[in-house]
CSV table of C-alpha atoms in Angstrom, one decimal:
chain,number,residue,atom,x,y,z
G,239,UNK,CA,-28.2,12.8,12.2
G,240,UNK,CA,-26.4,10.5,14.6
G,241,UNK,CA,-22.0,10.3,15.0
G,242,UNK,CA,-20.3,7.3,15.1
G,243,UNK,CA,-17.0,7.3,18.0
G,244,UNK,CA,-15.0,5.1,14.7
G,245,UNK,CA,-12.3,3.7,15.2
G,246,UNK,CA,-9.5,2.8,12.5
G,247,UNK,CA,-7.4,-0.1,12.3
G,248,UNK,CA,-5.8,0.1,8.4
G,249,UNK,CA,-3.9,3.1,8.1
G,250,UNK,CA,-6.2,3.2,4.0
G,251,UNK,CA,-9.5,2.2,6.0
G,252,UNK,CA,-8.0,5.8,7.8
G,253,UNK,CA,-7.0,7.6,5.1
G,254,UNK,CA,-11.0,6.7,3.1
G,255,UNK,CA,-13.3,7.6,6.9
G,256,UNK,CA,-11.3,11.6,6.2
G,257,UNK,CA,-11.4,11.7,2.9
G,258,UNK,CA,-15.6,10.7,3.0
G,259,UNK,CA,-16.3,13.2,5.6
G,260,UNK,CA,-16.1,11.3,8.9
G,261,UNK,CA,-12.9,12.4,10.1
G,262,UNK,CA,-14.7,14.0,13.0
G,263,UNK,CA,-16.3,10.9,14.7
G,264,UNK,CA,-12.9,9.4,15.0
G,265,UNK,CA,-11.7,8.7,17.9
G,266,UNK,CA,-9.0,6.6,17.8
G,267,UNK,CA,-6.8,4.5,15.5
G,268,UNK,CA,-4.0,2.0,15.1
G,269,UNK,CA,-0.2,3.2,15.2
G,270,UNK,CA,0.4,3.6,11.6
G,271,UNK,CA,-2.9,5.5,10.7
G,272,UNK,CA,-0.9,8.8,10.4
G,273,UNK,CA,-2.8,10.0,7.5
G,274,UNK,CA,-3.7,12.7,7.3
G,275,UNK,CA,-1.6,14.5,9.4
G,276,UNK,CA,-4.5,15.8,11.2
G,277,UNK,CA,-5.3,12.7,13.2
G,278,UNK,CA,-2.5,11.3,15.1
G,279,UNK,CA,-3.7,13.5,18.2
G,280,UNK,CA,-6.1,10.1,18.4
G,281,UNK,CA,-4.8,7.2,20.6
G,282,UNK,CA,-3.4,4.8,19.5
G,283,UNK,CA,-4.9,1.5,19.8
G,284,UNK,CA,-2.1,-1.0,18.4
G,285,UNK,CA,1.9,-1.4,18.4
G,286,UNK,CA,4.5,-3.4,16.4
G,287,UNK,CA,6.4,-7.0,17.7
G,288,UNK,CA,8.8,-6.5,16.6
G,289,UNK,CA,11.4,-3.9,15.6
G,290,UNK,CA,12.6,-3.0,12.0
G,291,UNK,CA,17.0,-3.1,11.0
G,292,UNK,CA,17.0,-4.7,7.5
G,293,UNK,CA,14.3,-6.7,5.0
G,294,UNK,CA,16.0,-9.6,6.1
G,295,UNK,CA,15.4,-8.8,10.2
G,296,UNK,CA,12.4,-8.4,9.8
G,297,UNK,CA,11.8,-11.4,7.4
G,298,UNK,CA,13.5,-13.9,9.7
G,299,UNK,CA,11.2,-12.2,12.5
G,300,UNK,CA,7.7,-11.7,11.3
G,301,UNK,CA,8.6,-16.0,10.2
G,302,UNK,CA,9.2,-17.3,13.6
G,303,UNK,CA,6.6,-15.1,15.0
G,304,UNK,CA,3.7,-16.7,12.8
G,305,UNK,CA,5.4,-20.0,12.7
G,306,UNK,CA,4.8,-19.9,16.8
G,307,UNK,CA,1.2,-19.2,15.9
G,308,UNK,CA,1.7,-15.6,16.7
G,309,UNK,CA,0.2,-11.8,15.9
G,310,UNK,CA,2.5,-10.0,15.2
G,311,UNK,CA,0.9,-6.6,16.8
G,312,UNK,CA,-0.3,-5.7,20.6
G,313,UNK,CA,-4.6,-5.4,20.7
G,314,UNK,CA,-5.2,-2.2,24.3
G,315,UNK,CA,-8.1,-3.8,24.5
G,316,UNK,CA,-8.4,-1.5,28.0
G,317,UNK,CA,-8.0,1.0,26.0
G,318,UNK,CA,-10.6,0.5,22.8
G,319,UNK,CA,-13.1,-0.6,26.1
G,320,UNK,CA,-13.0,2.8,27.2
G,321,UNK,CA,-13.6,4.8,23.7
G,322,UNK,CA,-16.8,2.6,23.2
G,323,UNK,CA,-16.6,2.9,19.1
G,324,UNK,CA,-19.8,2.1,17.0
G,325,UNK,CA,-18.0,1.4,14.2
G,326,UNK,CA,-14.1,-0.2,13.9
G,327,UNK,CA,-12.7,-0.5,10.5
G,328,UNK,CA,-10.1,-3.2,9.9
G,329,UNK,CA,-8.9,-5.5,7.6
G,330,UNK,CA,-8.6,-10.0,7.0
G,331,UNK,CA,-6.2,-9.8,3.1
G,332,UNK,CA,-2.6,-9.8,5.7
G,333,UNK,CA,-1.5,-10.8,8.6
G,334,UNK,CA,1.4,-9.2,8.1
G,335,UNK,CA,-0.5,-5.4,8.1
G,336,UNK,CA,-2.3,-4.7,10.2
G,337,UNK,CA,-3.5,-6.6,14.1
G,338,UNK,CA,-5.7,-9.7,12.6
G,339,UNK,CA,-9.3,-10.0,12.7
G,340,UNK,CA,-10.2,-12.7,14.8
G,341,UNK,CA,-8.8,-10.6,18.1
G,342,UNK,CA,-10.8,-7.7,16.7
G,343,UNK,CA,-13.7,-10.2,16.8
G,344,UNK,CA,-12.8,-11.3,19.9
G,345,UNK,CA,-12.3,-8.6,21.6
G,346,UNK,CA,-15.7,-7.2,20.0
G,347,UNK,CA,-17.8,-9.9,21.4
G,348,UNK,CA,-17.4,-8.6,25.2
G,349,UNK,CA,-18.1,-5.3,24.7
G,350,UNK,CA,-21.6,-3.3,25.0
G,351,UNK,CA,-23.4,-1.8,22.7
G,352,UNK,CA,-21.3,-4.6,21.0
G,353,UNK,CA,-19.3,-2.8,17.6
G,354,UNK,CA,-20.2,-2.9,13.4
G,355,UNK,CA,-16.7,-4.4,12.4
G,356,UNK,CA,-16.1,-3.2,8.8
G,357,UNK,CA,-13.0,-5.2,7.1
G,358,UNK,CA,-11.5,-3.8,3.6
G,359,UNK,CA,-9.7,-6.9,1.7
G,360,UNK,CA,-9.5,-5.5,-1.8
G,361,UNK,CA,-7.2,-6.9,-3.7
G,362,UNK,CA,-7.1,-5.0,-7.1
G,363,UNK,CA,-8.4,-1.0,-7.4
G,364,UNK,CA,-11.9,-2.1,-8.2
G,365,UNK,CA,-12.0,-3.5,-5.0
G,366,UNK,CA,-10.8,-0.6,-4.0
G,367,UNK,CA,-13.1,1.8,-4.5
G,368,UNK,CA,-15.6,-0.2,-3.4
G,369,UNK,CA,-14.0,-0.5,-0.3
G,370,UNK,CA,-15.0,3.3,-0.2
G,371,UNK,CA,-18.7,2.8,-1.1
G,372,UNK,CA,-18.6,0.1,1.8
G,373,UNK,CA,-17.1,2.7,4.2
G,374,UNK,CA,-18.8,5.6,3.2
G,375,UNK,CA,-22.2,3.0,4.5
G,376,UNK,CA,-21.1,2.3,7.5
G,377,UNK,CA,-20.6,5.3,8.9
G,378,UNK,CA,-24.4,7.7,7.2
G,379,UNK,CA,-22.1,9.4,4.2
G,380,UNK,CA,-22.8,7.7,1.6
G,381,UNK,CA,-23.2,11.1,-0.8
G,382,UNK,CA,-20.3,12.2,0.3
G,383,UNK,CA,-18.6,8.6,-0.5
G,384,UNK,CA,-20.4,8.1,-4.1
G,385,UNK,CA,-19.0,12.2,-5.1
G,386,UNK,CA,-15.0,10.8,-3.5
G,387,UNK,CA,-14.8,7.9,-5.8
G,388,UNK,CA,-16.2,9.0,-8.7
G,389,UNK,CA,-13.1,12.2,-8.0
G,390,UNK,CA,-10.9,9.1,-8.1
G,391,UNK,CA,-13.0,6.6,-11.2
G,392,UNK,CA,-12.1,10.1,-13.8
G,393,UNK,CA,-8.4,9.5,-12.9
G,394,UNK,CA,-8.0,6.3,-12.9
G,395,UNK,CA,-9.7,6.3,-16.3
G,396,UNK,CA,-7.2,9.3,-17.5
G,397,UNK,CA,-4.0,7.2,-17.0
G,398,UNK,CA,-5.6,5.0,-18.9
G,399,UNK,CA,-6.6,7.2,-21.5
G,400,UNK,CA,-2.7,8.2,-22.0
G,401,UNK,CA,-1.7,4.2,-21.9
G,402,UNK,CA,-4.4,3.8,-24.9
G,403,UNK,CA,-3.2,6.7,-26.6
G,404,UNK,CA,0.7,5.9,-26.8
G,405,UNK,CA,-0.4,2.4,-27.9
G,406,UNK,CA,-2.2,4.2,-30.4
G,407,UNK,CA,-0.1,6.8,-31.8
G,408,UNK,CA,2.7,4.3,-32.4
G,409,UNK,CA,2.0,0.6,-34.2
G,410,UNK,CA,5.1,-0.7,-31.9
G,411,UNK,CA,4.3,0.3,-28.9
G,412,UNK,CA,5.6,-2.6,-26.3
G,413,UNK,CA,4.2,-1.7,-22.9
G,414,UNK,CA,7.5,-1.7,-20.7
G,415,UNK,CA,9.0,-4.2,-18.8
G,416,UNK,CA,9.0,-3.5,-14.3
G,417,UNK,CA,10.0,-4.7,-11.8
G,418,UNK,CA,8.6,-4.0,-8.8
G,419,UNK,CA,10.3,-4.8,-5.7
G,420,UNK,CA,7.8,-4.9,-2.7
G,421,UNK,CA,10.1,-5.5,0.0
G,422,UNK,CA,14.2,-6.8,-1.1
G,423,UNK,CA,15.4,-9.4,1.1
G,424,UNK,CA,13.8,-11.7,0.6
G,425,UNK,CA,12.2,-10.9,-2.4
G,426,UNK,CA,8.7,-10.2,-2.6
G,427,UNK,CA,7.7,-9.0,-5.9
G,428,UNK,CA,4.8,-6.3,-6.3
G,429,UNK,CA,1.0,-8.3,-5.3
G,430,UNK,CA,-2.8,-7.9,-5.5
G,431,UNK,CA,-3.8,-4.0,-7.1
G,432,UNK,CA,-0.5,-3.2,-7.6
G,433,UNK,CA,0.6,-5.1,-10.8
G,434,UNK,CA,-3.0,-3.9,-12.5
G,435,UNK,CA,-1.9,0.0,-11.6
G,436,UNK,CA,2.0,-1.2,-13.5
G,437,UNK,CA,-0.6,-2.4,-16.7
G,438,UNK,CA,-2.6,0.5,-16.7
G,439,UNK,CA,-0.5,3.3,-16.7
G,440,UNK,CA,0.8,1.3,-19.8
G,441,UNK,CA,4.0,-0.7,-18.5
G,442,UNK,CA,4.2,-5.2,-17.9
G,443,UNK,CA,4.8,-6.9,-14.6
G,444,UNK,CA,5.7,-9.9,-15.6
G,445,UNK,CA,7.3,-11.3,-12.9
G,446,UNK,CA,3.7,-11.4,-10.8
G,447,UNK,CA,0.0,-10.7,-13.2
G,448,UNK,CA,-2.7,-8.4,-11.5
G,449,UNK,CA,-4.6,-9.5,-8.4
G,450,UNK,CA,-2.4,-12.2,-7.6
G,451,UNK,CA,-1.1,-12.2,-3.5
G,452,UNK,CA,2.7,-10.8,-3.5
G,453,UNK,CA,5.4,-14.6,-2.9
G,454,UNK,CA,8.7,-14.8,-2.0
G,455,UNK,CA,11.2,-15.5,-5.4
G,456,UNK,CA,14.1,-16.2,-6.2
G,457,UNK,CA,16.2,-13.2,-7.4
G,458,UNK,CA,16.7,-16.3,-10.5
G,459,UNK,CA,13.6,-15.4,-11.8
G,460,UNK,CA,13.7,-12.0,-11.3
G,461,UNK,CA,16.4,-11.5,-13.8
G,462,UNK,CA,14.3,-13.2,-16.3
G,463,UNK,CA,12.0,-10.5,-16.7
G,464,UNK,CA,14.8,-8.2,-18.0
G,465,UNK,CA,12.9,-5.3,-16.4
G,466,UNK,CA,13.7,-1.5,-18.2
G,467,UNK,CA,12.1,0.0,-14.9
G,468,UNK,CA,12.8,-1.1,-11.5
G,469,UNK,CA,11.9,-0.3,-9.1
G,470,UNK,CA,12.4,0.6,-4.6
G,471,UNK,CA,8.9,-0.2,-2.8
G,472,UNK,CA,9.4,-1.5,0.0
G,473,UNK,CA,6.2,-2.5,2.6
G,474,UNK,CA,6.0,0.0,5.9
G,475,UNK,CA,9.6,1.7,5.4
G,476,UNK,CA,10.1,5.2,4.8
G,477,UNK,CA,12.4,6.1,1.9
G,478,UNK,CA,15.6,6.7,4.2
G,479,UNK,CA,14.9,3.7,4.6
G,480,UNK,CA,14.5,2.8,0.7
G,481,UNK,CA,17.2,4.5,0.4
G,482,UNK,CA,19.7,1.8,2.8
G,483,UNK,CA,18.3,-1.4,1.3
G,484,UNK,CA,19.5,-0.6,-2.1
G,485,UNK,CA,21.8,0.2,-0.4
G,486,UNK,CA,22.5,-3.4,0.0
G,487,UNK,CA,21.1,-4.4,-3.0
G,488,UNK,CA,23.7,-2.9,-4.7
G,489,UNK,CA,25.8,-5.5,-2.6
G,490,UNK,CA,24.9,-8.7,-4.4
G,491,UNK,CA,26.7,-8.8,-8.4
G,492,UNK,CA,23.4,-10.1,-9.5
G,493,UNK,CA,21.6,-6.7,-8.9
G,494,UNK,CA,24.2,-3.8,-10.2
G,495,UNK,CA,24.4,-6.4,-13.3
G,496,UNK,CA,20.5,-5.7,-13.7
G,497,UNK,CA,20.7,-1.9,-12.8
G,498,UNK,CA,22.8,-1.6,-15.3
G,499,UNK,CA,20.8,-2.5,-17.7
G,500,UNK,CA,18.0,-1.1,-17.2
G,501,UNK,CA,16.4,1.7,-18.9
G,502,UNK,CA,15.4,3.6,-15.3
G,503,UNK,CA,15.0,3.1,-11.7
G,504,UNK,CA,14.1,4.9,-8.9
G,505,UNK,CA,12.9,4.7,-4.9
G,506,UNK,CA,9.7,5.1,-3.1
G,507,UNK,CA,8.0,5.8,0.1
G,508,UNK,CA,6.4,2.3,0.4
G,509,UNK,CA,4.7,3.0,4.2
G,510,UNK,CA,2.7,5.9,2.3
G,511,UNK,CA,1.9,4.8,-1.2
G,512,UNK,CA,1.1,1.9,-3.5
G,513,UNK,CA,1.2,-0.7,-0.2
G,514,UNK,CA,-1.9,0.1,1.6
G,515,UNK,CA,-5.6,-0.6,-0.6
G,516,UNK,CA,-6.1,3.4,0.1
G,517,UNK,CA,-7.3,5.7,-2.6
G,518,UNK,CA,-3.5,7.5,-2.3
G,519,UNK,CA,-3.4,4.6,-5.0
G,520,UNK,CA,-4.8,6.7,-7.5
G,521,UNK,CA,-1.4,9.9,-7.3
G,522,UNK,CA,0.6,6.1,-7.7
G,523,UNK,CA,-0.7,5.2,-11.1
G,524,UNK,CA,-1.1,8.9,-11.4
G,525,UNK,CA,3.2,8.2,-10.8
G,526,UNK,CA,3.5,5.0,-13.1
G,527,UNK,CA,1.9,7.2,-16.0
G,528,UNK,CA,4.9,10.3,-15.5
G,529,UNK,CA,7.0,7.6,-15.0
G,530,UNK,CA,6.3,5.4,-17.7
G,531,UNK,CA,5.7,7.8,-20.6
G,532,UNK,CA,7.7,10.7,-19.1
G,533,UNK,CA,5.1,12.8,-19.0
G,534,UNK,CA,5.2,14.7,-16.0
G,535,UNK,CA,2.3,16.9,-15.3
G,536,UNK,CA,0.6,14.2,-14.0
G,537,UNK,CA,3.2,13.7,-11.3
G,538,UNK,CA,1.7,13.9,-8.2
G,539,UNK,CA,2.2,17.0,-5.9
G,540,UNK,CA,5.2,16.1,-2.7
G,541,UNK,CA,4.9,12.6,-4.5
G,542,UNK,CA,7.4,11.1,-2.3
G,543,UNK,CA,9.7,9.3,-4.5
G,544,UNK,CA,14.6,9.3,-6.0
G,545,UNK,CA,15.4,8.6,-9.1
G,546,UNK,CA,18.6,6.8,-9.1
G,547,UNK,CA,18.7,6.9,-12.5
């Protein structure tokens, strides 16, 4: 079998590549591709132009760059050409999250032989599962991809079964109202697959339905949902940075009152969990089941979270 030379420019892609057996063929990665840890020795081909200080300041940096027509990332074109990839896996869903597709395509056109570009743009759990099949086919690991996908889909079904049983056993069952913060200042509630995962786990995310893009909202809109469960999980931030953002939020009267009314408040590592459209979204769904139904047996081992209330 011909060995591919694979570059991942998207964290979720790296996770999929490794899970289906393509890790030995990886020759490069983005600066955000940090899982599994066994790929961290590979050459890094991207870097962010923004620097995290606070969520509000990053929003300013991003807005200024995009309004000027500038990319948020640098791509090491020379190193990319030296590595001579046969497959590059990237995305075209979010210009804020990773290097943009147009930049990658432009460079690929100058390479000989020209690498195959695989673009992943899932917006739902089903499309994330399809991404596994797509990557497996692109890198020649079809059987492994099918096995991985079947296992993950089985775990999704188990989550659905718990929610269905809760509804069946309690005629007065009402899904817990969840407010999931994907960014805190300005406020961006969860979008794409996360509201769907909340519903799979038996909850509700009234501020933004499944499949919708994450969009900026006013705090009055957040208040109006009267959430029972508050989840702070900012995209790209680890647990320490998330804790600092939570403390900044607690300086706002409206947020203090919302926390006081809620039954559950948790912080989650948003760099590793929920915001990457990869296989660990299933762990995230299992975590939601454990949180919403008090089922500690469903909590994945080592899941990076902290309970505030």
